[in-house]
Coordinates of N, CA, C and O in Angstrom, one line a residue:
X1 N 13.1 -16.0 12.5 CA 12.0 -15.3 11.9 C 12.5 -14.0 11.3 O 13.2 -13.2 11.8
X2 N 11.5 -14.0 10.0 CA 12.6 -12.4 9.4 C 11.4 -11.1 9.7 O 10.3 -11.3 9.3
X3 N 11.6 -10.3 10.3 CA 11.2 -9.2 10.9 C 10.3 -8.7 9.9 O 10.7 -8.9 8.8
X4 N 9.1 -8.0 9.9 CA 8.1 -8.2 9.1 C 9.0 -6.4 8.5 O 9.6 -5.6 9.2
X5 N 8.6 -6.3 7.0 CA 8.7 -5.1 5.8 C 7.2 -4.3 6.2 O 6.1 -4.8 6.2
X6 N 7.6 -2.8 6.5 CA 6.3 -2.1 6.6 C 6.0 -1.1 4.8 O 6.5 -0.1 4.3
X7 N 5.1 -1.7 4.6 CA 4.8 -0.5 3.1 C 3.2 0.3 3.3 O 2.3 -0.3 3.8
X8 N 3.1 2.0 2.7 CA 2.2 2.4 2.2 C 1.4 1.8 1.0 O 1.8 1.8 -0.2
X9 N 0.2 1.3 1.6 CA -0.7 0.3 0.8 C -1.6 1.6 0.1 O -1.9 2.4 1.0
X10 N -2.2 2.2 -1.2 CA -2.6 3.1 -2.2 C -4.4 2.2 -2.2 O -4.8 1.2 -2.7
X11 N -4.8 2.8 -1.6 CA -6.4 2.1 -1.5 C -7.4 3.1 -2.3 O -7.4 4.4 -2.1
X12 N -8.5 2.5 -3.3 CA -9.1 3.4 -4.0 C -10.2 3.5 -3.0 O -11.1 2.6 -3.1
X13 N -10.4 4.5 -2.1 CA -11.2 5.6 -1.3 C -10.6 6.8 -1.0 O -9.5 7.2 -0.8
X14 N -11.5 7.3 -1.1 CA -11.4 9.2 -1.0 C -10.9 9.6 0.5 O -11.6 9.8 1.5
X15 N -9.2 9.9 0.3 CA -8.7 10.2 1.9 C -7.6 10.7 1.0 O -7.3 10.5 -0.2
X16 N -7.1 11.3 2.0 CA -5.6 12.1 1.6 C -4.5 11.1 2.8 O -3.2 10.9 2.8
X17 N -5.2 10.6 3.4 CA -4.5 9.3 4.4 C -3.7 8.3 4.0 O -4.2 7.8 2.9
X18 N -2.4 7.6 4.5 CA -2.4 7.1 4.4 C -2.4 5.7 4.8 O -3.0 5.7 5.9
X19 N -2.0 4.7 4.5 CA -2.2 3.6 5.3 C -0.8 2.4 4.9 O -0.3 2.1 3.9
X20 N -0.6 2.1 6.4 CA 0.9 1.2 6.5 C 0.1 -0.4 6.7 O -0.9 -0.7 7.2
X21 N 1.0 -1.1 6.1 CA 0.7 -2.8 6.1 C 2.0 -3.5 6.0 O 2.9 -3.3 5.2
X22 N 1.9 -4.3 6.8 CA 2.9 -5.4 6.7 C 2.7 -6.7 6.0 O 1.8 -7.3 5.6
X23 N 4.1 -7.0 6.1 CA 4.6 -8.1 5.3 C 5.6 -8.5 5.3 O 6.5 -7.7 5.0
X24 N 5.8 -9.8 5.7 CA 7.0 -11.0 5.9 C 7.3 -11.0 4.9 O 8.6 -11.1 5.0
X25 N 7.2 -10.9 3.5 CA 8.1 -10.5 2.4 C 8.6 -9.1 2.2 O 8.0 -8.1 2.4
X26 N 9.7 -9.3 1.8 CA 9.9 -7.5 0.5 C 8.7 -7.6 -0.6 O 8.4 -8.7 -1.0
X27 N 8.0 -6.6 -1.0 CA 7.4 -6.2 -1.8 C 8.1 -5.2 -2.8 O 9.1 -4.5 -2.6
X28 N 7.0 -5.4 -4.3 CA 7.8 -4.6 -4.9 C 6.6 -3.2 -5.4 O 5.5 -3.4 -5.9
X29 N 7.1 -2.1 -5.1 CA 6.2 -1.2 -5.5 C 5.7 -1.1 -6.7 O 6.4 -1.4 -7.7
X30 N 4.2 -0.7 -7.1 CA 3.5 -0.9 -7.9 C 2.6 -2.2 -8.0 O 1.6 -2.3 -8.8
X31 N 2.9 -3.0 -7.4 CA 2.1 -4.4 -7.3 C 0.7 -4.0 -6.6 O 0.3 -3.1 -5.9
X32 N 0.2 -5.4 -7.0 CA -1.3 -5.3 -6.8 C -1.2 -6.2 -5.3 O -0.6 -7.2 -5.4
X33 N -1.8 -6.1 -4.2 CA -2.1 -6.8 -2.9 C -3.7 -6.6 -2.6 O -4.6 -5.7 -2.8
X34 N -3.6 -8.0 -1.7 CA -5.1 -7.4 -1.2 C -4.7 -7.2 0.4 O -3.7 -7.9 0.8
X35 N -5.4 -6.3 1.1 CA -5.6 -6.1 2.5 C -7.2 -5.8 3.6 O -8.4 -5.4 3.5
X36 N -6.6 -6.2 4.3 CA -8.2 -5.6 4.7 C -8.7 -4.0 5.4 O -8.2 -3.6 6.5
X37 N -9.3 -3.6 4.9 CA -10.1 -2.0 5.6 C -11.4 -2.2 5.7 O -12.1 -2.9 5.1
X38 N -11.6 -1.6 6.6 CA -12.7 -1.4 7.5 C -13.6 -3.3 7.3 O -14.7 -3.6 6.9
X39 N -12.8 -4.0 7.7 CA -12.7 -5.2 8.2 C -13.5 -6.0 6.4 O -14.3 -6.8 6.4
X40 N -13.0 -5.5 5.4 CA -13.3 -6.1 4.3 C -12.1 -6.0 3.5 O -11.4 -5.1 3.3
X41 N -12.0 -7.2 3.0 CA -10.9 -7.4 1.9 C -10.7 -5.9 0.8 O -11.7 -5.2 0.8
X42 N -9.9 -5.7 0.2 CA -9.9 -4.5 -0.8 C -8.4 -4.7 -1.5 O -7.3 -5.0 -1.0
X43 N -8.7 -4.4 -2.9 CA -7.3 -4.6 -3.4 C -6.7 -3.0 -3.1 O -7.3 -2.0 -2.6
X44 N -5.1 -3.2 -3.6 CA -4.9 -2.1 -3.2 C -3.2 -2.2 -3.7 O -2.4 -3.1 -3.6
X45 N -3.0 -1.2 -4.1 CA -1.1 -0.8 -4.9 C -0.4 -0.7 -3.7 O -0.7 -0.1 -2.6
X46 N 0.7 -1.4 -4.0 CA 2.1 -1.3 -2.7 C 2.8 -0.3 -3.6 O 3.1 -0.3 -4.8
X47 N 2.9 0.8 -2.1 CA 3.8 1.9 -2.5 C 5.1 2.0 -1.6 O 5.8 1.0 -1.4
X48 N 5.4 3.3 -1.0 CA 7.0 2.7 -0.5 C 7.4 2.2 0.9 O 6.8 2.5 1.9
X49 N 8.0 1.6 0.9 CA 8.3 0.9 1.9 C 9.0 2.1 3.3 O 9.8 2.9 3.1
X50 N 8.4 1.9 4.6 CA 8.2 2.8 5.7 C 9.1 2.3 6.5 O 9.2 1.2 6.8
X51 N 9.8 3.3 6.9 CA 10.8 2.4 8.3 C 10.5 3.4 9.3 O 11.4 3.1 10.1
X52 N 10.0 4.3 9.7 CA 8.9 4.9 11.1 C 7.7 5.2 10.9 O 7.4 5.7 9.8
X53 N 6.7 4.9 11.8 CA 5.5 4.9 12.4 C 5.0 4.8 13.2 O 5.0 3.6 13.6
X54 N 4.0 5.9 14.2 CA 3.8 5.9 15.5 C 4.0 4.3 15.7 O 4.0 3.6 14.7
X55 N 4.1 3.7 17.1 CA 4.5 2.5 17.8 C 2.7 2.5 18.3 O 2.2 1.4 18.5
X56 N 2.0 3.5 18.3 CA 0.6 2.7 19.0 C -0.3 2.1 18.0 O -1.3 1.4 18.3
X57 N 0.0 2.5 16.3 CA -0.6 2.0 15.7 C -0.7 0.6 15.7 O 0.4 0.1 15.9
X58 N -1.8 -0.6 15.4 CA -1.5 -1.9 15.0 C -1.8 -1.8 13.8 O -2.7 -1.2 13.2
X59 N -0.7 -2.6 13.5 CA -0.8 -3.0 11.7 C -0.8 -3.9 11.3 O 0.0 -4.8 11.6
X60 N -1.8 -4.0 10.3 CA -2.8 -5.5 9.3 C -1.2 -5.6 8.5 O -0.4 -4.9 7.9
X61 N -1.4 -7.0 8.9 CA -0.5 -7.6 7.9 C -1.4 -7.7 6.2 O -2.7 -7.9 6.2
X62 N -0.7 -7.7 5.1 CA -1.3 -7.7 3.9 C -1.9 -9.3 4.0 O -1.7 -10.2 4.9
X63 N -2.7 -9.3 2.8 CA -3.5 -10.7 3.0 C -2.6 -11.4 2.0 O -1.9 -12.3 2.4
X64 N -2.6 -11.1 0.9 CA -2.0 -11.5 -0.5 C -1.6 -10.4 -1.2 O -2.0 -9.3 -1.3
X65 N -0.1 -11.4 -1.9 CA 0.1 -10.6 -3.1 C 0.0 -11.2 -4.3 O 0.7 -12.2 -4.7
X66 N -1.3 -10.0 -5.0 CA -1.5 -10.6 -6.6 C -0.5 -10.6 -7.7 O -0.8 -11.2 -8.8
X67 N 0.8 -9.8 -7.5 CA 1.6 -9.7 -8.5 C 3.1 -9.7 -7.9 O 3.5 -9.2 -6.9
X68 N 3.8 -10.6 -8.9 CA 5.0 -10.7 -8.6 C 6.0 -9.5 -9.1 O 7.0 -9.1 -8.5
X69 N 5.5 -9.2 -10.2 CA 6.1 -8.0 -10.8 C 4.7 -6.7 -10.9 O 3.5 -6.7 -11.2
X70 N 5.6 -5.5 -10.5 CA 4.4 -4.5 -10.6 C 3.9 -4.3 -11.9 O 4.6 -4.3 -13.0
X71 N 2.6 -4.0 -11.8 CA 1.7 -3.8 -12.9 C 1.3 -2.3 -12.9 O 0.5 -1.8 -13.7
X72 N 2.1 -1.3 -11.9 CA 1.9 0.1 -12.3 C 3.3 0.7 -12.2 O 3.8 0.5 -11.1
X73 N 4.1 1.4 -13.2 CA 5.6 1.9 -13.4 C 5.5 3.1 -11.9 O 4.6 3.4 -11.2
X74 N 6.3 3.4 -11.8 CA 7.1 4.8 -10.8 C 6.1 5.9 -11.7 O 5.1 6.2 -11.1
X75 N 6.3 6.4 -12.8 CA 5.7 7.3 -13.6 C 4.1 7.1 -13.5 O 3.4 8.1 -13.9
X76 N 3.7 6.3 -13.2 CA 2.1 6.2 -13.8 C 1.4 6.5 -12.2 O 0.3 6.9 -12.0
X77 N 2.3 6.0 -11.0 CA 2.0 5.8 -10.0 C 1.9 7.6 -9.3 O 1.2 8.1 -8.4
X78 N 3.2 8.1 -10.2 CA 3.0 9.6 -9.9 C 2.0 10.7 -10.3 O 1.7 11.8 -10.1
X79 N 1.5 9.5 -11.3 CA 0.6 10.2 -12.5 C -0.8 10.4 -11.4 O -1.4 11.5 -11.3
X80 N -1.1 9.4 -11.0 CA -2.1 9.0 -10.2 C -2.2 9.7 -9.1 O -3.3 9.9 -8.7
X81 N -1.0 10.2 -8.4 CA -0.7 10.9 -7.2 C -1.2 12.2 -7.5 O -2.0 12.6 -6.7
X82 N -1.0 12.6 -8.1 CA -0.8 14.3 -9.1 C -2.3 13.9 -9.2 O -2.8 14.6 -8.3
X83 N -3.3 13.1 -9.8 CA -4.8 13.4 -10.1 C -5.5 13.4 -8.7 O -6.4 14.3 -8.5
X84 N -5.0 12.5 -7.9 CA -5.7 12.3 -6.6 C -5.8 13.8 -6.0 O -6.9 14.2 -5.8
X85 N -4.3 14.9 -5.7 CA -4.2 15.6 -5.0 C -5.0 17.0 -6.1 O -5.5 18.1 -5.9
X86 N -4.9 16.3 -7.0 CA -4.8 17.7 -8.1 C -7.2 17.8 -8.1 O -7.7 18.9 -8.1
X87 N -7.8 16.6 -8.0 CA -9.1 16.6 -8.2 C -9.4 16.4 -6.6 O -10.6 16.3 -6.2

């Protein structure tokens, strides 16, 4: 069994938080996935891949991935970063 990949999943709600999800695949950042929050499906951008995080947290495995290749560049994803922090 191959050891599950932990990534920061980019969810459109208002937090400066972030949130870790797993997956039995490599993902590629900028892709579109769905996961579940607050026990409802939600799409949501894979961002970078995490290799520490508290041990008490449990973490939702991703549900699906919608894209095989990312649909948002490194640049556009910074772009987004920069408006979130900046508004």
């Amino acid at each position: 069994m191959v050891p599950p990949y932990y990534y920061d999943v980019l969810l459109p709600i208002q937090t400066t938080k972030r949130f870790t999800y797993a997956s039995e695949n490599m993902l590629r950042k900028g892709s579109r996935l769905i996961v579940e929050f607050n026990r409802k499906p939600h799409v949501g951008i894979c961002g970078d891949q995490v290799d520490a995080f508290p041990k008490s947290i449990a973490i939702k495995p991703v549900s699906e991935v919608l894209d095989e290749m990312p649909v948002f560049s490194e640049s556009l994803l910074r772009l987004g970063e920069w408006m979130a922090n900046y508004y």
